Tab-separated table of C-alpha atoms and ligand atoms in Angstrom:
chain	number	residue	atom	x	y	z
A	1	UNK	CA	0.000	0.000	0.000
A	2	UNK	CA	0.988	3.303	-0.298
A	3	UNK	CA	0.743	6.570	1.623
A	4	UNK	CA	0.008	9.784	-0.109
A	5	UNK	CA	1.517	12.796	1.252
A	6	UNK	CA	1.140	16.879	0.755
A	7	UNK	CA	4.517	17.517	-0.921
A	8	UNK	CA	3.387	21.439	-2.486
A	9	UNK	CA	1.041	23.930	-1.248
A	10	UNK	CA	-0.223	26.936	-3.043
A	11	UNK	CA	-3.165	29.761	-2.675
A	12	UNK	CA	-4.422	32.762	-4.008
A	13	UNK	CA	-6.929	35.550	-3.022
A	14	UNK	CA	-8.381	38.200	-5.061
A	15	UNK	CA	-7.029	41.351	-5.245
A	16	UNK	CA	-10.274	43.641	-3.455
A	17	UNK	CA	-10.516	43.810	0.128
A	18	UNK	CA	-13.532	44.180	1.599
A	19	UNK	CA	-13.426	45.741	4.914
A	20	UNK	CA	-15.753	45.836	8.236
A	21	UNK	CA	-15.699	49.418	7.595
A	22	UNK	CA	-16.548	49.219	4.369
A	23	UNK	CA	-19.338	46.593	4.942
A	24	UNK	CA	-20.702	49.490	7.784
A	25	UNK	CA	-21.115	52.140	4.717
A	26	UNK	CA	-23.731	49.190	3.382
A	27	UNK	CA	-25.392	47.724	5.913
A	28	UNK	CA	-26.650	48.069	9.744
A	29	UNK	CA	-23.843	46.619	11.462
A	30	UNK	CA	-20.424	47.783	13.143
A	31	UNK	CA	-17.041	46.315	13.042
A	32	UNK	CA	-17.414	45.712	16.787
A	33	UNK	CA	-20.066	43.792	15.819
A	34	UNK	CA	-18.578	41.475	13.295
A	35	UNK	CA	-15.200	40.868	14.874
A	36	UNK	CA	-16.800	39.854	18.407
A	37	UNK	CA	-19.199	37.520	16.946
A	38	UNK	CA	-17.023	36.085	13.289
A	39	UNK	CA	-13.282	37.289	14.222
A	40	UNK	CA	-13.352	38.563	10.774
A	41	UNK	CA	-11.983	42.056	9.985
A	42	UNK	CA	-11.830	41.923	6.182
A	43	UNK	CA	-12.499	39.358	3.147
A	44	UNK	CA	-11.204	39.206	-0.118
A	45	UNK	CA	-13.983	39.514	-2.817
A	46	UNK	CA	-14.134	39.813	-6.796
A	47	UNK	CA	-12.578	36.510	-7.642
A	48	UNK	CA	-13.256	34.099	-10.697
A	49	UNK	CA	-13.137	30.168	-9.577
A	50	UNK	CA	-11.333	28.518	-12.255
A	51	UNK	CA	-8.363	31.552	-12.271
A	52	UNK	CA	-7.853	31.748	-8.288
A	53	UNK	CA	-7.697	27.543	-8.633
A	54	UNK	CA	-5.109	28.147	-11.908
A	55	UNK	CA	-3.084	30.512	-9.650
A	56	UNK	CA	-3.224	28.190	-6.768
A	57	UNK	CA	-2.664	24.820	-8.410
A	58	UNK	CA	0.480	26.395	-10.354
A	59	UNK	CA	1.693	27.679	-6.899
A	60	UNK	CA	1.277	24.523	-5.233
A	61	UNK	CA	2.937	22.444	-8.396
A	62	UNK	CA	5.849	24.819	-7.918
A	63	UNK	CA	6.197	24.106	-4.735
A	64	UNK	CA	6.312	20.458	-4.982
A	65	UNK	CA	8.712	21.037	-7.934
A	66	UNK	CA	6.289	18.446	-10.305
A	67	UNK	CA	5.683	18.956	-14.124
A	68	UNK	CA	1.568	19.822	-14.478
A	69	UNK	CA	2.331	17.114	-17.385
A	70	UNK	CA	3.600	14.698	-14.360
A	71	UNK	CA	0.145	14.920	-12.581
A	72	UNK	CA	-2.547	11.780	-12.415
A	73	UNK	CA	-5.159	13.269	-11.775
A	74	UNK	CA	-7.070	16.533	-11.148
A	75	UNK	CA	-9.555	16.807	-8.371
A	76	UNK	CA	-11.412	20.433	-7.890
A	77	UNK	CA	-13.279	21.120	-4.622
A	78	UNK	CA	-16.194	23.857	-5.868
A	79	UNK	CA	-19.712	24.993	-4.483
A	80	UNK	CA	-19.415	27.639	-7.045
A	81	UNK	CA	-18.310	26.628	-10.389
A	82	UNK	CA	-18.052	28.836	-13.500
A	83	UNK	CA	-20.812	27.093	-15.608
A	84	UNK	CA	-23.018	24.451	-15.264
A	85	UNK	CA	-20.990	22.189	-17.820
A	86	UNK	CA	-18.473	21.771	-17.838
A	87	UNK	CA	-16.921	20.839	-14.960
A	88	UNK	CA	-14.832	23.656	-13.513
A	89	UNK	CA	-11.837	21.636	-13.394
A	90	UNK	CA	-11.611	20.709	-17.247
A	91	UNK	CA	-11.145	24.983	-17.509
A	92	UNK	CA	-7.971	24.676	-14.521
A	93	UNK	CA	-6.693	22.070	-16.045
A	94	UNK	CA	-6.320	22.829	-19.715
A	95	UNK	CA	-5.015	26.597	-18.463
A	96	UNK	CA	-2.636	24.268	-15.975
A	97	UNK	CA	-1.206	22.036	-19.336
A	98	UNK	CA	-2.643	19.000	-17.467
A	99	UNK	CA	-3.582	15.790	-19.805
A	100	UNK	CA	-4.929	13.380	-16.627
A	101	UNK	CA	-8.387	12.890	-15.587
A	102	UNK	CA	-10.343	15.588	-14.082
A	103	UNK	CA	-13.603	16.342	-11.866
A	104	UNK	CA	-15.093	18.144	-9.253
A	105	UNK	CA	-16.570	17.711	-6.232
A	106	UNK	CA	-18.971	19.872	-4.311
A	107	UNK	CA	-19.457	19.577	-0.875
A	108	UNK	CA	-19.259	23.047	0.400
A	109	UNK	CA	-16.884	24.103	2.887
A	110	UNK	CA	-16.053	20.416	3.853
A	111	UNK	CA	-15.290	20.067	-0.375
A	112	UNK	CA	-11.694	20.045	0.343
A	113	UNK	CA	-11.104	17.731	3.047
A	114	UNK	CA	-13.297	14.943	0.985
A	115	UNK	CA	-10.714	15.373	-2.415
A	116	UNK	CA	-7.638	15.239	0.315
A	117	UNK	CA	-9.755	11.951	1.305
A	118	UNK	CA	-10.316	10.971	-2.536
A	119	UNK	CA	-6.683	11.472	-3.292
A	120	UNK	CA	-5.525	9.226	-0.959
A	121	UNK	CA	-8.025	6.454	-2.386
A	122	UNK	CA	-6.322	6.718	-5.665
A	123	UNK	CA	-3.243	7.322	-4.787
A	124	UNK	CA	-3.462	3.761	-3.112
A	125	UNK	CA	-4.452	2.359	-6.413
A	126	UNK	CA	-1.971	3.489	-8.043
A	127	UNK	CA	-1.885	7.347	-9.364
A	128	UNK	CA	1.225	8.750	-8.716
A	129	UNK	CA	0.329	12.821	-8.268
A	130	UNK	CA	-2.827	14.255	-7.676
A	131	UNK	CA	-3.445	17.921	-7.473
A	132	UNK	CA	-5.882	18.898	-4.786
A	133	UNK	CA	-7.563	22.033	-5.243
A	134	UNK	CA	-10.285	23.860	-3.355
A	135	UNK	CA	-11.469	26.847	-5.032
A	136	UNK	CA	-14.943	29.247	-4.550
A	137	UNK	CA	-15.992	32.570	-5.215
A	138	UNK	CA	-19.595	32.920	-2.527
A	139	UNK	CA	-19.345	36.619	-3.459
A	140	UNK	CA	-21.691	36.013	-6.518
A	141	UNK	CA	-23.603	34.645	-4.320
A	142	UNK	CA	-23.883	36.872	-1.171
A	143	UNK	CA	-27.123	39.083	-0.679
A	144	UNK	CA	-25.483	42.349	0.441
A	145	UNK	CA	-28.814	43.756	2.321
A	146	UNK	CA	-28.640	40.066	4.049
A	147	UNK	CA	-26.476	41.237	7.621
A	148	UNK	CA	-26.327	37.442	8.542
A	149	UNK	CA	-24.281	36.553	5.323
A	150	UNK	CA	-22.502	39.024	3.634
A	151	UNK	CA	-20.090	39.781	6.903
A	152	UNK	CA	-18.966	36.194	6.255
A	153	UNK	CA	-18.260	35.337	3.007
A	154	UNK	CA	-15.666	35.448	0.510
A	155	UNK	CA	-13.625	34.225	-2.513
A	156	UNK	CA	-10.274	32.085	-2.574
A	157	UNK	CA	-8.325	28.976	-3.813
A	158	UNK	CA	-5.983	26.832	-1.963
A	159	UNK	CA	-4.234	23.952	-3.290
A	160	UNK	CA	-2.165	20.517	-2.166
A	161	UNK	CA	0.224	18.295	-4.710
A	162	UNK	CA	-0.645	14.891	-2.960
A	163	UNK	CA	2.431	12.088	-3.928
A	164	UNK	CA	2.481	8.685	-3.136
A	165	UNK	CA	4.929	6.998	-0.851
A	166	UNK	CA	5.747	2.980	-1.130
A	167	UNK	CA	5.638	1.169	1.945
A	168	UNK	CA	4.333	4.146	4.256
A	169	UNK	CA	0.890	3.363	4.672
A	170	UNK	CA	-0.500	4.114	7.728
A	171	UNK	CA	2.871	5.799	9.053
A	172	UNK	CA	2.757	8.480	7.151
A	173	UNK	CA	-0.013	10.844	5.057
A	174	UNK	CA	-3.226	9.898	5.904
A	175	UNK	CA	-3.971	8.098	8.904
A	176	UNK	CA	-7.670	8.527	10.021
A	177	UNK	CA	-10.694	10.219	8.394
A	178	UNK	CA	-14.326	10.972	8.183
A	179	UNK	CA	-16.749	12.146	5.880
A	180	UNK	CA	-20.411	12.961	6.482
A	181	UNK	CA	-23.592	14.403	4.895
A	182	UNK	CA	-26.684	14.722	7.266
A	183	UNK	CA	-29.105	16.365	3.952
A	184	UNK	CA	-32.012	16.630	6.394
A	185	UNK	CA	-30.127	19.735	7.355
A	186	UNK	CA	-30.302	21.015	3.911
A	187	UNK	CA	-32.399	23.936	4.626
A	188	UNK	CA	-30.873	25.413	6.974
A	189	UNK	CA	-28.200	26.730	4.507
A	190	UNK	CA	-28.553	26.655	0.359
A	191	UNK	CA	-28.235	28.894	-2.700
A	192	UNK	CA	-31.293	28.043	-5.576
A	193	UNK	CA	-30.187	28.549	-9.072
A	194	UNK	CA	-29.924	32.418	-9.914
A	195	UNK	CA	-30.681	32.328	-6.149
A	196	UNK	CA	-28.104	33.901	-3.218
A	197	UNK	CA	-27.491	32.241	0.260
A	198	UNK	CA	-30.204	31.514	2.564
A	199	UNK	CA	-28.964	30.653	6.099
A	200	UNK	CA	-30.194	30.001	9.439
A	201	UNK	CA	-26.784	31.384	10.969
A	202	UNK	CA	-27.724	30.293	14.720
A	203	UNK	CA	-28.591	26.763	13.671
A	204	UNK	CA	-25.952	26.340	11.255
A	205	UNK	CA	-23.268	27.361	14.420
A	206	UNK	CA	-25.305	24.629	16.667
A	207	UNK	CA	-25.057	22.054	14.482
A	208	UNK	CA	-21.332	22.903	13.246
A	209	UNK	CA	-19.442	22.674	16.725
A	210	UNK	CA	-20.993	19.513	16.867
A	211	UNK	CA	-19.958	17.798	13.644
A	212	UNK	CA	-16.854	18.714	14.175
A	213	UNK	CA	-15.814	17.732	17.396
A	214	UNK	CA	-17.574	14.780	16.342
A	215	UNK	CA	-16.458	13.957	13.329
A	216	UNK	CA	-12.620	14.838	14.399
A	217	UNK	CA	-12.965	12.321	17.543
A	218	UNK	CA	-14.000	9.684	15.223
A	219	UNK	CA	-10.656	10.262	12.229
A	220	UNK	CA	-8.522	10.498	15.738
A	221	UNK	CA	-9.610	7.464	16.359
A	222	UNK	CA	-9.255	5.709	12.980
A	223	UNK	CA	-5.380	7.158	12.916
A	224	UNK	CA	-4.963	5.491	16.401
A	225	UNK	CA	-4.511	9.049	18.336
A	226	UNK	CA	-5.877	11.356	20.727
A	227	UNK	CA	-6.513	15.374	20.989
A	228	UNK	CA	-3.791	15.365	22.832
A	229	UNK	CA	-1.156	13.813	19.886
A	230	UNK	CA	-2.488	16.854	17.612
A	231	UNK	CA	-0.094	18.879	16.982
A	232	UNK	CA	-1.951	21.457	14.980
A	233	UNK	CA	-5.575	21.565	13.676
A	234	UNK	CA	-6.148	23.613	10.505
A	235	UNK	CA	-9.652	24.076	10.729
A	236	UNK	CA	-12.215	25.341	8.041
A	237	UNK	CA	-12.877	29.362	8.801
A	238	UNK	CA	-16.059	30.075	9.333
A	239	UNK	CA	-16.459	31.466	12.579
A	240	UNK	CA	-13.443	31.960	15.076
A	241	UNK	CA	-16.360	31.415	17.443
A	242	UNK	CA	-16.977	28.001	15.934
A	243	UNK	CA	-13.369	27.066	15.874
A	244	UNK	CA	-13.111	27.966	20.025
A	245	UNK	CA	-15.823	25.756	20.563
A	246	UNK	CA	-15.064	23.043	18.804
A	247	UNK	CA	-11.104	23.126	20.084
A	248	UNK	CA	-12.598	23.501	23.745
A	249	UNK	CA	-14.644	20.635	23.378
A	250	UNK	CA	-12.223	18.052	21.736
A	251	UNK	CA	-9.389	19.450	24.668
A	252	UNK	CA	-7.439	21.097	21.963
A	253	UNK	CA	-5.125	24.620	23.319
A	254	UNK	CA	-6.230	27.713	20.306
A	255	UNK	CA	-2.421	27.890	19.842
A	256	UNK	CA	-2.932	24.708	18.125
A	257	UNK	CA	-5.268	25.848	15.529
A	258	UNK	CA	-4.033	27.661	12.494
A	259	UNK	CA	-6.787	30.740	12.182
A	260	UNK	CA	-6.913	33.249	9.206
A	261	UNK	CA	-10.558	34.381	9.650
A	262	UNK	CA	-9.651	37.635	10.548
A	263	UNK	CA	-8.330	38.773	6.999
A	264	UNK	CA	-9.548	35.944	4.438
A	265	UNK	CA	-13.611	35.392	6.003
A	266	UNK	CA	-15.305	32.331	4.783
A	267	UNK	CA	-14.324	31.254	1.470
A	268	UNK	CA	-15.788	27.932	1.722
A	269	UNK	CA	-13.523	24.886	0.627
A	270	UNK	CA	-10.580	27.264	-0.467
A	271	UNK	CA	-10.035	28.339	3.786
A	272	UNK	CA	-8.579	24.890	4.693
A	273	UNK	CA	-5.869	24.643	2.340
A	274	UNK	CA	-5.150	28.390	2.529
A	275	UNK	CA	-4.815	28.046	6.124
A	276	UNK	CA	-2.510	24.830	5.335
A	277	UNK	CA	-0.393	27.347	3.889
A	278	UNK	CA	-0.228	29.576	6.496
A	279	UNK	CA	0.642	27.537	8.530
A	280	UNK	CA	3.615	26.254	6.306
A	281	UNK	CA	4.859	30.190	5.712
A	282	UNK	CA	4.853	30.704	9.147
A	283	UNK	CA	7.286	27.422	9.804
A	284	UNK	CA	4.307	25.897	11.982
A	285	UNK	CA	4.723	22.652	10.832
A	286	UNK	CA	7.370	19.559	11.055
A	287	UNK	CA	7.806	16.233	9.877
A	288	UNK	CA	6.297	13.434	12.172
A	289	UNK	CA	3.920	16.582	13.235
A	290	UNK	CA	0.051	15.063	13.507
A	291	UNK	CA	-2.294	17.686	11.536
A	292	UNK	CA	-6.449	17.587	11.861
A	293	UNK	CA	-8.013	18.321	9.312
A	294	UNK	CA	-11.576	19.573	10.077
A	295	UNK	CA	-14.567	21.292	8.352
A	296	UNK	CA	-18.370	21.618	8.045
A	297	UNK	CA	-20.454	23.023	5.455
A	298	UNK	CA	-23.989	23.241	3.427
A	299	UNK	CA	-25.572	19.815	3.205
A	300	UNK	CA	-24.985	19.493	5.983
A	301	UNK	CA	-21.410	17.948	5.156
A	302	UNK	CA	-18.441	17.018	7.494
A	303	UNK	CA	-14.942	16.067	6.781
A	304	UNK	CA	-12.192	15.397	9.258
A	305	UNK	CA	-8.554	14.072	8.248
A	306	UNK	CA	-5.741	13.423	10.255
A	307	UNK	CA	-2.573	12.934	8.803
A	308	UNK	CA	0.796	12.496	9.565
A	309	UNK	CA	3.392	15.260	8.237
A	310	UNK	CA	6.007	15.044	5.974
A	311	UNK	CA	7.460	13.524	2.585
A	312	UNK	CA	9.585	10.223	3.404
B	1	UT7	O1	-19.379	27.596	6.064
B	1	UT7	C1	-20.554	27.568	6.800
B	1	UT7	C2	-21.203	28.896	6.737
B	1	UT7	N1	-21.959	29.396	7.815
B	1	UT7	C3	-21.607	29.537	9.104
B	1	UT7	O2	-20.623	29.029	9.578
B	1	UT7	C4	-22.508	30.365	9.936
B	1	UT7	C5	-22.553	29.990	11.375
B	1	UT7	N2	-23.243	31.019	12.151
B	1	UT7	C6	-22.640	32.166	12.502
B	1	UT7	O3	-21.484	32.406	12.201
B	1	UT7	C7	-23.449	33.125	13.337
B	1	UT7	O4	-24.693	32.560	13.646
B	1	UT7	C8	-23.658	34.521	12.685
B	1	UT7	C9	-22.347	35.273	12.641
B	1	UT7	C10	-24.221	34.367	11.283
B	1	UT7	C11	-24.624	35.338	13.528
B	1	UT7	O5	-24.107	35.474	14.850
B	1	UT7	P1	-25.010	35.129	16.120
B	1	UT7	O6	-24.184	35.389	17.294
B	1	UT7	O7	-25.540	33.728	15.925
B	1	UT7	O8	-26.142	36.200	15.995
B	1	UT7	P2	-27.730	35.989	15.899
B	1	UT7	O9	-28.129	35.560	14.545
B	1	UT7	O10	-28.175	35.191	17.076
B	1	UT7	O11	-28.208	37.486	16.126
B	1	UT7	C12	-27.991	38.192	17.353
B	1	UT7	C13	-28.377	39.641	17.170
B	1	UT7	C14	-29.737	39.817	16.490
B	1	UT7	O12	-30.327	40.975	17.037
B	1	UT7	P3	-31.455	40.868	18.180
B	1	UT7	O13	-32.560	40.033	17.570
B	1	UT7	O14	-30.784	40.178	19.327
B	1	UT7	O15	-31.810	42.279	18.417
B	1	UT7	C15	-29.384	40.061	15.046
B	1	UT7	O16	-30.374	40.795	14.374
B	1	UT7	O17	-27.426	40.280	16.294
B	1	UT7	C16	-28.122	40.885	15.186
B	1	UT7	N3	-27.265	40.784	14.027
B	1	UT7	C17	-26.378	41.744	13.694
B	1	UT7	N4	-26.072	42.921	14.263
B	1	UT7	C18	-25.094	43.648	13.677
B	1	UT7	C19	-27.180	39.768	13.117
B	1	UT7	N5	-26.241	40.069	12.202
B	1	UT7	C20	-25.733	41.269	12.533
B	1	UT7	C21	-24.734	42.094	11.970
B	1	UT7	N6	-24.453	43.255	12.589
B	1	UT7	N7	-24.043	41.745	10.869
């Protein structure tokens, strides 16, 4: 068997920042307001999915050092493509000079976590290289007289080169994980065609700190760890409020946590991997290190991965 590990990450962010202060010059609300109850202070807005996944996918190939040529296969984490049809990822990877197999998967802000998942899968049946993407632009869809919504959400792209590893499985990469999809929930957060977001924030903040703590106990468990072993959590950023919770309820410190909120807001599956790379710019993380993966979104979806860092 073999192990697939994150050997390149990349991300981008449009170029227009959209402030508290400016959101306070549209809306009834006050920066106070919005950073007490999100953490957020400003979100980048404005972005196209399939260029901020181009930018990021190239920045993460870089990184690894591989050839887009050299790449299996092509797996795009969207809630927002660019068209109906085609896929999103047949645009990113024809502007990448990719010739591998390519699709997307939507499942909102826990998209990326489930392709990390996915990649794994085939890297154990034999792909070499997969590139990981998680891309969205929820600016198109944001109602801008909606208060409840438009403080929190944003446009990005964030991007992994997973590799396989002979001989490493269950040492190294992934070692636990858990996906979910409870579409009872559905209501309580969608977006109908030509339609913005509709959300039941309170609910949606209920049900999240739930899913994740539980969904991150049960990956812990698969990979044969506790909280305890973590030795950082990169979770999805929707809500530094969210993130507290859940960390104080699994027994996790906040210094653990890699948290961006503040200047990226919620750009649905594109915040994990961005904060991934945080974390790696800021020389957070270290091979052997045990990273959790966690993330909830509309559905309702979960995803939780834990995996083990590092390339040999
Ligand atoms: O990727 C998944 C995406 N979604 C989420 O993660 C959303 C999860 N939920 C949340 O983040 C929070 O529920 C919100 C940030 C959306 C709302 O925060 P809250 O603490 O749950 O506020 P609330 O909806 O309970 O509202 C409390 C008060 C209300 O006023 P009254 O009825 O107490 O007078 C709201 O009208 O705050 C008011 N309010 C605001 N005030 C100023 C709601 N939004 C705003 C606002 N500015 N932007």
């Amino acid at each position: 068997m073999r192990a697939g590990v994150i050997t390149g990450v990349g991300g981008a962010l449009p170029e227009q920042t959209l402030t508290n202060a400016d959101l306070e010059s549209m809306m009834d609300t006050s920066d106070q307001w919005i950073v007490e109850r999100t953490g957020i202070r400003e979100r980048r807005v404005g972005g196209v999915t399939s260029a901020l996944a181009v930018e990021a996918g190239g920045k993460a190939l870089a990184a690894a050092g591989v050839d887009p040529a050299d790449i299996g296969l092509l797996i795009l984490a969207t809630t927002t493509p660019d068209r109906t049809v085609p896929a999103t990822s047949a645009s990113v990877s024809e502007e990448l000079g990719m010739r591998c197999g390519a699709f997307d998967v939507n499942a909102a802000c826990a998209g990326w976590v489930y392709a990390l998942v996915a990649a794994q899968g085939f890297v154990a049946t034999g792909v070499d290289k997969v590139l990981v993407i998680g891309a969205d632009t929820l600016s198109r869809f944001t109602d801008y007289t909606d208060r409840g919504t438009a403080i929190l959400f944003s446009d990005g792209a964030g991007a992994s080169v997973v590799e396989g590893r002979e001989g490493r499985e269950g040492s190294l990469g992934l070692l636990g994980w858990d996906l979910g999809c409870d579409g009872s929930a559905e209501s309580i957060l969608y977006c109908d065609y030509g339609g913005l977001i509709k959300m039941e924030g309170r609910e949606v903040f209920r049900r999240a700190v739930r899913v994740m703590v539980d969904s991150s106990k049960r990956s812990l468990e698969m990979a044969g760890v506790t909280a305890h072993d973590v030795d950082l959590v990169i979770p999805h950023q929707a809500n530094i409020r969210i993130i507290e919770s859940a960390n104080q309820r699994l027994g996790i410190p906040m210094e653990k946590s890699s948290v961006i909120i503040d200047r990226i807001g919620n750009s649905s599956s594109a915040t994990i991997p961005l904060a991934l790379e945080a974390a790696i710019a800021q020389g957070r993380l270290h091979d052997g290190d045990v990273v959790l993966f966690t993330g909830f979104g509309a559905g309702m979806t979960w995803a939780s991965a834990v995996v083990r860092w590092g390339q040999t």
